[in-house]
Coordinates of C-alpha atoms in Angstrom, one line a residue:
Chain Z
M202 CA 129.3 188.3 58.9
K203 CA 126.1 187.3 57.0
K204 CA 126.1 187.9 53.3
R205 CA 123.7 190.6 52.3
I206 CA 120.8 190.5 49.9
A207 CA 119.0 193.5 48.5
I208 CA 115.5 192.7 47.4
D209 CA 113.4 194.8 45.1
M210 CA 109.7 195.4 46.1
D211 CA 107.6 195.9 42.9
E212 CA 107.0 192.7 41.0
V213 CA 109.4 190.9 43.3
M214 CA 107.9 191.2 46.8
A215 CA 104.7 193.0 45.7
D216 CA 102.5 192.0 42.8
L217 CA 102.2 195.3 41.0
H218 CA 101.7 193.8 37.6
T219 CA 98.4 191.9 38.5
S220 CA 96.9 194.9 40.2
R221 CA 97.6 197.3 37.3
L222 CA 96.4 194.8 34.7
E223 CA 93.2 194.3 36.6
L224 CA 92.6 198.0 36.9
Y225 CA 93.1 198.5 33.2
Q226 CA 91.0 195.6 32.1
K227 CA 88.1 196.6 34.3
E228 CA 88.2 200.3 33.4
F229 CA 88.3 199.6 29.6
N230 CA 86.4 196.4 29.7
V231 CA 89.1 194.6 27.7
S232 CA 91.0 191.4 28.2
I233 CA 94.8 191.3 27.9
S234 CA 96.3 187.8 27.6
N235 CA 99.7 187.1 29.1
E236 CA 100.7 186.0 25.6
Q237 CA 100.7 189.6 24.5
L238 CA 103.1 190.7 27.2
P239 CA 106.4 188.8 27.1
G240 CA 109.3 191.3 26.6
K241 CA 106.8 194.2 27.0
K242 CA 105.4 196.6 29.6
L243 CA 101.7 197.0 29.7
F244 CA 101.8 200.6 28.4
E245 CA 103.6 199.3 25.3
I246 CA 100.8 197.1 24.1
V247 CA 97.7 199.2 24.9
P248 CA 96.3 201.7 22.4
P249 CA 98.2 205.0 22.3
E250 CA 95.2 206.8 23.9
H251 CA 95.4 204.6 27.0
V252 CA 99.1 204.9 27.7
K253 CA 98.8 207.9 30.0
R254 CA 96.0 206.3 31.9
V255 CA 97.9 203.0 32.4
R256 CA 100.9 205.0 33.7
S257 CA 98.6 206.9 36.1
Y258 CA 97.4 203.9 38.1
L259 CA 100.6 204.0 40.1
W260 CA 99.8 207.5 41.2
E261 CA 96.4 206.7 42.7
E262 CA 96.2 206.8 46.4
G263 CA 96.3 203.4 48.0
F264 CA 97.7 201.6 44.9
F265 CA 101.0 200.5 46.5
R266 CA 99.4 200.0 49.9
S267 CA 96.9 197.4 48.5
L268 CA 99.3 195.2 46.4
A269 CA 99.3 191.5 47.0
V270 CA 102.4 189.7 48.3
M271 CA 104.1 187.7 45.6
P272 CA 103.5 183.9 46.0
D273 CA 105.9 182.4 48.6
A274 CA 107.8 185.7 49.1
Y275 CA 107.0 185.8 52.8
E276 CA 108.0 182.3 53.6
V277 CA 111.2 182.2 51.5
I278 CA 112.5 185.6 52.6
L279 CA 111.8 184.7 56.2
E280 CA 113.9 181.5 55.7
L281 CA 116.6 183.5 53.9
S282 CA 116.8 186.0 56.8
Q283 CA 118.2 183.2 59.0
S284 CA 121.3 183.0 56.8
Y285 CA 121.5 186.4 55.1
E286 CA 121.1 190.0 56.1
I287 CA 118.0 191.2 54.1
F288 CA 117.6 194.7 52.8
V289 CA 114.6 195.9 50.9
A290 CA 115.8 198.2 48.1
T291 CA 113.0 199.9 46.1
A292 CA 113.4 202.6 43.5
A293 CA 110.8 204.7 45.3
M294 CA 112.2 208.0 44.1
E295 CA 110.3 207.4 40.8
V296 CA 107.0 207.5 42.7
P297 CA 107.6 209.8 45.7
H298 CA 104.0 209.7 46.8
S299 CA 104.5 206.0 47.5
F300 CA 107.0 206.3 50.3
R301 CA 104.5 206.0 53.2
E302 CA 102.4 203.3 51.5
K303 CA 105.5 201.2 50.8
Y304 CA 106.7 201.6 54.4
D305 CA 103.3 200.6 55.8
W306 CA 103.0 197.7 53.3
L307 CA 106.4 196.3 54.4
Q308 CA 105.5 196.7 58.1
E309 CA 102.3 194.8 57.5
H310 CA 103.5 192.0 55.2
F311 CA 107.1 191.5 56.2
D312 CA 107.1 192.3 59.9
F313 CA 110.4 190.4 60.5
I314 CA 112.4 192.9 58.4
D315 CA 113.7 195.8 60.5
P316 CA 112.8 199.2 58.9
M317 CA 116.4 200.1 59.4
N318 CA 117.0 197.7 56.5
Y319 CA 114.6 199.5 54.2
I320 CA 116.3 201.5 51.4
F321 CA 114.1 203.8 49.4
C322 CA 116.4 204.9 46.5
G323 CA 116.7 205.6 42.8
H324 CA 119.9 203.9 41.6
K325 CA 121.0 200.6 43.2
Y326 CA 124.6 200.4 42.1
M327 CA 125.8 202.1 45.2
L328 CA 124.5 199.3 47.5
A329 CA 127.2 197.2 49.1
T330 CA 125.2 194.0 49.2
D331 CA 126.4 190.7 47.8
Y332 CA 123.2 190.0 45.9
L333 CA 120.4 191.9 44.3
I334 CA 117.1 190.2 43.5
D335 CA 115.3 192.4 41.0
D336 CA 113.1 192.2 38.0
T337 CA 114.6 195.3 36.3
V338 CA 117.4 194.6 34.0
L339 CA 118.7 198.2 34.2
H340 CA 119.7 197.7 37.8
H341 CA 121.5 194.5 37.1
E342 CA 123.5 196.2 34.4
T343 CA 125.2 198.5 36.9
F344 CA 125.0 196.5 40.2
P345 CA 128.6 195.4 41.2
G346 CA 127.5 192.3 43.1
L347 CA 125.7 189.2 41.9
G348 CA 122.3 189.7 40.5
I349 CA 119.3 187.3 40.3
L350 CA 116.8 188.4 37.7
F351 CA 113.3 187.8 39.2
D352 CA 111.1 186.6 36.4
A353 CA 108.5 189.0 35.0
L354 CA 106.8 189.2 31.7
H355 CA 108.6 192.4 30.8
N356 CA 112.0 190.8 31.2
A357 CA 111.3 187.7 29.1
G358 CA 114.2 186.8 26.8
E359 CA 116.9 188.4 29.0
T360 CA 119.6 185.8 29.3
R361 CA 122.6 187.6 31.0
Y362 CA 121.6 186.9 34.6
P363 CA 120.6 183.9 36.6
R364 CA 116.8 183.9 36.5
A365 CA 114.4 182.9 39.4
K366 CA 111.0 181.9 37.9
N367 CA 109.5 182.3 41.4
W368 CA 110.5 182.6 45.0
R369 CA 110.7 178.8 45.5
E370 CA 113.7 178.8 43.1
V371 CA 115.6 181.5 45.0
P372 CA 117.3 179.6 47.8
A373 CA 118.9 177.0 45.5
L374 CA 120.0 179.8 43.1
L375 CA 121.7 181.6 46.0
Q376 CA 123.4 178.5 47.2
S377 CA 124.9 177.9 43.7
L378 CA 126.0 181.5 43.6
D379 CA 127.5 181.3 47.1
A380 CA 129.4 178.2 45.9
T381 CA 130.7 180.0 42.8
A382 CA 131.7 183.1 44.7
S383 CA 133.6 181.3 47.5
Chain G
M125 CA 134.7 207.0 37.6
K126 CA 134.0 209.8 40.1
K127 CA 134.5 209.0 43.7
R128 CA 131.2 208.9 45.6
I129 CA 130.1 210.9 48.7
A130 CA 127.1 210.1 50.8
I131 CA 125.9 213.2 52.6
D132 CA 123.5 213.1 55.6
M133 CA 120.6 215.6 55.7
D134 CA 119.7 216.5 59.3
E135 CA 122.3 218.7 60.9
V136 CA 124.5 218.5 57.9
M137 CA 122.5 219.8 54.9
A138 CA 119.5 220.9 57.0
D139 CA 119.6 222.9 60.2
L140 CA 117.4 220.7 62.4
H141 CA 119.0 221.7 65.7
T142 CA 118.2 225.4 65.4
S143 CA 114.6 224.9 64.5
R144 CA 114.0 222.4 67.3
L145 CA 115.8 224.6 69.8
E146 CA 113.7 227.6 68.7
L147 CA 110.5 225.7 69.0
Y148 CA 111.4 224.6 72.5
Q149 CA 112.5 228.0 73.8
K150 CA 109.5 229.7 72.4
E151 CA 107.0 227.2 73.8
F152 CA 108.4 227.1 77.3
N153 CA 109.7 230.6 77.4
V154 CA 113.2 229.5 78.4
S155 CA 116.7 230.2 77.1
I156 CA 119.2 227.4 76.4
S157 CA 122.7 228.5 75.9
N158 CA 125.0 226.5 73.6
E159 CA 127.4 226.1 76.5
Q160 CA 124.9 223.6 78.0
L161 CA 124.9 221.5 74.9
P162 CA 128.3 220.1 74.0
G163 CA 128.3 216.3 74.0
K164 CA 124.5 216.3 74.6
K165 CA 121.3 216.1 72.8
L166 CA 118.6 218.7 73.6
F167 CA 116.3 216.2 75.2
E168 CA 119.2 215.2 77.6
I169 CA 119.4 218.7 79.2
V170 CA 115.7 219.7 79.5
P171 CA 113.6 218.9 82.6
P172 CA 112.3 215.3 82.5
E173 CA 108.7 216.5 82.0
H174 CA 109.8 218.2 78.7
V175 CA 111.6 215.3 77.1
K176 CA 108.5 213.8 75.3
R177 CA 107.6 217.2 74.0
V178 CA 111.1 217.9 72.7
R179 CA 111.1 214.6 70.9
S180 CA 107.7 215.3 69.4
Y181 CA 108.7 218.4 67.4
L182 CA 110.1 216.1 64.7
W183 CA 106.7 214.6 64.2
E184 CA 104.9 217.9 63.6
E185 CA 103.7 218.4 60.0
G186 CA 105.9 220.7 58.1
F187 CA 108.9 220.5 60.5
F188 CA 111.3 218.9 58.1
R189 CA 110.0 220.8 55.1
S190 CA 110.7 224.2 56.7
L191 CA 114.3 223.6 57.9
A192 CA 116.9 226.1 56.9
V193 CA 119.8 225.1 54.7
M194 CA 123.1 224.8 56.6
P195 CA 125.5 227.7 55.9
D196 CA 127.5 227.2 52.7
A197 CA 126.0 223.8 52.1
Y198 CA 124.5 224.6 48.7
E199 CA 127.6 226.3 47.3
V200 CA 130.1 223.7 48.6
I201 CA 128.0 220.6 47.6
L202 CA 127.4 222.2 44.1
E203 CA 131.2 222.6 43.8
L204 CA 131.9 219.1 45.0
S205 CA 129.3 217.7 42.5
Q206 CA 131.8 218.7 39.7
S207 CA 134.4 216.2 41.0
Y208 CA 132.4 213.6 43.0
E209 CA 129.1 211.7 42.6
I210 CA 126.9 213.1 45.4
F211 CA 124.3 210.9 47.2
V212 CA 122.0 212.2 49.9
A213 CA 121.8 209.5 52.6
T214 CA 119.3 210.2 55.3
A215 CA 118.1 207.9 58.1
A216 CA 114.5 208.7 57.2
M217 CA 113.1 205.3 58.5
E218 CA 113.3 206.7 62.0
V219 CA 110.8 209.4 61.0
P220 CA 108.7 207.8 58.2
H221 CA 106.2 210.7 58.1
S222 CA 109.1 212.8 56.9
F223 CA 109.7 211.1 53.6
R224 CA 107.7 213.4 51.4
E225 CA 108.9 216.6 53.2
K226 CA 112.5 215.5 52.9
Y227 CA 112.0 214.8 49.2
D228 CA 110.3 218.2 48.6
W229 CA 113.0 220.0 50.6
L230 CA 115.8 218.5 48.6
Q231 CA 114.1 219.3 45.3
E232 CA 113.7 222.9 46.4
H233 CA 117.1 223.6 48.0
F234 CA 119.4 221.2 46.1
D235 CA 117.9 221.2 42.7
F236 CA 121.2 220.0 41.1
I237 CA 121.1 216.6 42.9
D238 CA 119.1 214.1 40.9
P239 CA 116.4 212.3 43.0
M240 CA 117.9 209.0 41.7
N241 CA 120.7 209.9 44.1
Y242 CA 118.5 210.3 47.2
I243 CA 118.8 207.4 49.6
F244 CA 116.2 207.2 52.4
C245 CA 117.4 204.5 54.7
G246 CA 118.1 203.3 58.2
H247 CA 121.6 201.9 58.4
K248 CA 124.3 203.4 56.2
Y249 CA 127.0 200.7 56.4
M250 CA 125.6 199.1 53.2
L251 CA 126.4 202.1 51.1
A252 CA 129.2 201.6 48.6
T253 CA 130.4 205.2 48.7
D254 CA 134.0 206.4 49.2
Y255 CA 133.0 209.0 51.8
L256 CA 130.3 209.6 54.3
I257 CA 129.7 213.1 55.7
D258 CA 127.5 212.7 58.8
D259 CA 127.1 214.2 62.3
T260 CA 126.1 210.9 63.8
V261 CA 129.0 208.9 65.2
L262 CA 127.0 205.7 65.2
H263 CA 127.0 205.7 61.3
H264 CA 130.8 206.3 61.3
E265 CA 131.4 203.4 63.6
T266 CA 130.0 201.0 60.9
F267 CA 130.7 202.7 57.6
P268 CA 133.4 200.9 55.7
G269 CA 134.6 203.9 53.7
L270 CA 136.1 207.1 55.0
G271 CA 134.0 209.2 57.3
I272 CA 134.0 213.0 57.9
L273 CA 132.3 213.9 61.1
F274 CA 130.2 217.0 60.6
D275 CA 130.5 219.2 63.6
A276 CA 127.5 219.3 65.9
L277 CA 127.1 220.2 69.5
H278 CA 126.0 216.7 70.3
N279 CA 129.2 215.1 68.9
A280 CA 131.7 217.4 70.7
G281 CA 134.6 215.6 72.1
E282 CA 134.5 212.8 69.5
T283 CA 138.1 212.4 68.1
R284 CA 138.1 209.3 66.1
Y285 CA 137.1 210.8 62.8
P286 CA 138.3 213.8 60.7
R287 CA 136.0 216.7 61.7
A288 CA 134.6 219.4 59.5
K289 CA 133.6 222.4 61.6
N290 CA 131.5 223.7 58.7
W291 CA 131.0 223.2 55.0
R292 CA 133.8 225.5 54.0
E293 CA 136.3 223.0 55.6
V294 CA 135.0 220.1 53.7
P295 CA 136.7 220.4 50.2
A296 CA 140.2 220.6 51.8
L297 CA 139.4 217.7 54.1
L298 CA 138.3 215.6 51.2
Q299 CA 141.4 216.5 49.2
S300 CA 143.6 215.3 52.1
L301 CA 141.6 212.1 52.4
D302 CA 141.8 211.6 48.6
A303 CA 145.6 211.9 48.9
T304 CA 145.8 209.4 51.8
A305 CA 143.6 206.9 50.0
S306 CA 145.5 207.0 46.7

């Protein structure tokens, strides 16, 4: 039986950060440098009067549908799907209007993943997969399998989990975890 | 840690069968008796020219949102939630337009279940729950935990799994499975 990998969508398969940052910079005619962001979420560094607006971008129709695919995600996940069973596990319950957009986005950009392997959920600790590739530390803290922390500005400084700086680093990381586990 | 139960929605929490049957009988002015249905799905017993229409009811806007709650489901699941962690696991990927309706239906009828515990999926064998309560034999065939087959006309005759004829039978069944497992 193939080992199973659960892969998060936002900021792992889909570039949510760049889209939100662009919307914010354009609307308020400001420039946020990436140096301001390590260890922080965007809404934590904007003026208090902008917080609500920054949070609201995710609720705009079409936001999730139009996100760009993360660099090399398609090619690497396609390659991984030869050796592993791939599940997409996205905490969609936090943004329930996004269900259909996320479904359509996956169908367009990752046509080789069967929708039967999509998981729209809240928690992720009840997934019986061997690996979880996710940018959100909260999920790693409760996931019973092996986690790979996908690099994002907001998780800078987190050292408890093997980190993939980008998709190109993932296959070798999985190989080393496979070797450790066996 | 509480043991976990994954509970299916359609024909377990929500009475899909009755709604679909009523729509069909009304539209074609026919009467289907339950004696015609054991071991069969509705589309298997209607004239060939009606099959497509019977299948299409699930795609009508509002269909999933308006389903009735199965008898005693609310009371029993509320009681079970004191001793078990409850997840709702629905194969929503087969009917992707239903995501939002299913979410809203759960919020209305099972307000004590946190949306973080909803799982909209395809397969269910990758769920790390102790129990699965489901009317679909296909899921039981691959689920690694203990399954309770929820009685439905279409699964009549299936004998491989402990069967709950209705929600009132579920607590005692779970107790006996708990005793077997420990």
